Amino acid sequence: MAIRTLTEFLEALKARHRARGLDDSLITELTEPTDSSGTMRYGVIFNLRRPRLKDAKPKAGSND
């Protein structure tokens, strides 16, 4: 199935993270206001932390 919209992309990305047992809450969509030409801009933020299993707790002394 081809991904055609940002929403479909984000859902597929989050589903892949969940399938691997990773936390998908670090993936965020930003919606910016429409510019003068009427073009809507979107941004996707990927938090650059090392992926961690949902139930895993941070190790002592780490910055997480």
PDB file of C-alpha atoms in Angstrom:
ATOM      1  CA  MET A   1       0.000   0.000   0.000  1.00  0.00           C
ATOM      2  CA  ALA A   2       1.427   3.370  -1.017  1.00  0.00           C
ATOM      3  CA  ILE A   3       1.654   6.111   1.586  1.00  0.00           C
ATOM      4  CA  ARG A   4       0.095   9.283   0.206  1.00  0.00           C
ATOM      5  CA  THR A   5      -0.332  11.612   3.167  1.00  0.00           C
ATOM      6  CA  LEU A   6       1.596  12.686   6.217  1.00  0.00           C
ATOM      7  CA  THR A   7      -1.021  11.064   8.454  1.00  0.00           C
ATOM      8  CA  GLU A   8      -0.582   7.695   6.708  1.00  0.00           C
ATOM      9  CA  PHE A   9       3.207   8.028   7.018  1.00  0.00           C
ATOM     10  CA  LEU A  10       3.060   8.778  10.738  1.00  0.00           C
ATOM     11  CA  GLU A  11       0.640   5.932  11.430  1.00  0.00           C
ATOM     12  CA  ALA A  12       2.849   3.474   9.528  1.00  0.00           C
ATOM     13  CA  LEU A  13       5.964   4.726  11.328  1.00  0.00           C
ATOM     14  CA  LYS A  14       4.327   4.451  14.750  1.00  0.00           C
ATOM     15  CA  ALA A  15       2.974   0.980  13.909  1.00  0.00           C
ATOM     16  CA  ARG A  16       6.493  -0.190  13.009  1.00  0.00           C
ATOM     17  CA  HIS A  17       7.810   1.163  16.298  1.00  0.00           C
ATOM     18  CA  ARG A  18       5.039  -0.571  18.270  1.00  0.00           C
ATOM     19  CA  ALA A  19       5.651  -3.843  16.379  1.00  0.00           C
ATOM     20  CA  ARG A  20       9.286  -3.714  17.493  1.00  0.00           C
ATOM     21  CA  GLY A  21       8.214  -3.017  21.082  1.00  0.00           C
ATOM     22  CA  LEU A  22       9.499   0.572  20.999  1.00  0.00           C
ATOM     23  CA  ASP A  23       7.857   3.656  22.447  1.00  0.00           C
ATOM     24  CA  ASP A  24       6.150   5.635  19.679  1.00  0.00           C
ATOM     25  CA  SER A  25       5.309   8.684  21.807  1.00  0.00           C
ATOM     26  CA  LEU A  26       8.574  10.390  20.797  1.00  0.00           C
ATOM     27  CA  ILE A  27       7.337  10.878  17.214  1.00  0.00           C
ATOM     28  CA  THR A  28       5.596  14.233  16.952  1.00  0.00           C
ATOM     29  CA  GLU A  29       3.858  16.079  14.125  1.00  0.00           C
ATOM     30  CA  LEU A  30       4.102  19.859  13.877  1.00  0.00           C
ATOM     31  CA  THR A  31       1.560  21.819  11.870  1.00  0.00           C
ATOM     32  CA  GLU A  32       2.695  25.275  10.836  1.00  0.00           C
ATOM     33  CA  PRO A  33       0.352  28.051   9.776  1.00  0.00           C
ATOM     34  CA  THR A  34      -0.481  28.384   6.102  1.00  0.00           C
ATOM     35  CA  ASP A  35       1.860  30.766   4.275  1.00  0.00           C
ATOM     36  CA  SER A  36       0.769  33.585   1.947  1.00  0.00           C
ATOM     37  CA  SER A  37       0.501  31.233  -1.051  1.00  0.00           C
ATOM     38  CA  GLY A  38      -1.934  28.974   0.831  1.00  0.00           C
ATOM     39  CA  THR A  39       0.560  26.114   1.089  1.00  0.00           C
ATOM     40  CA  MET A  40       0.343  24.100   4.302  1.00  0.00           C
ATOM     41  CA  ARG A  41       3.680  23.023   5.771  1.00  0.00           C
ATOM     42  CA  TYR A  42       4.243  20.056   8.057  1.00  0.00           C
ATOM     43  CA  GLY A  43       7.213  18.923  10.052  1.00  0.00           C
ATOM     44  CA  VAL A  44       7.966  15.646  11.794  1.00  0.00           C
ATOM     45  CA  ILE A  45      10.267  15.525  14.791  1.00  0.00           C
ATOM     46  CA  PHE A  46      12.248  12.401  15.585  1.00  0.00           C
ATOM     47  CA  ASN A  47      13.698  12.510  19.055  1.00  0.00           C
ATOM     48  CA  LEU A  48      17.303  11.378  18.706  1.00  0.00           C
ATOM     49  CA  ARG A  49      17.412   9.309  21.866  1.00  0.00           C
ATOM     50  CA  ARG A  50      18.413   5.702  21.630  1.00  0.00           C
ATOM     51  CA  PRO A  51      15.247   3.595  21.166  1.00  0.00           C
ATOM     52  CA  ARG A  52      14.160   1.923  24.369  1.00  0.00           C
ATOM     53  CA  LEU A  53      11.545  -0.733  24.987  1.00  0.00           C
ATOM     54  CA  LYS A  54       8.310   0.685  26.397  1.00  0.00           C
ATOM     55  CA  ASP A  55       8.627  -0.993  29.787  1.00  0.00           C
ATOM     56  CA  ALA A  56      12.387  -0.514  30.149  1.00  0.00           C
ATOM     57  CA  LYS A  57      13.560   1.779  32.914  1.00  0.00           C
ATOM     58  CA  PRO A  58      16.600   4.065  32.507  1.00  0.00           C
ATOM     59  CA  LYS A  59      19.869   2.821  33.951  1.00  0.00           C
ATOM     60  CA  ALA A  60      21.342   4.532  36.995  1.00  0.00           C
ATOM     61  CA  GLY A  61      23.520   7.482  36.032  1.00  0.00           C
ATOM     62  CA  SER A  62      22.049   7.923  32.545  1.00  0.00           C
ATOM     63  CA  ASN A  63      20.596  11.205  31.313  1.00  0.00           C
ATOM     64  CA  ASP A  64      17.292   9.629  30.212  1.00  0.00           C
TER      65      ASP A  64
END
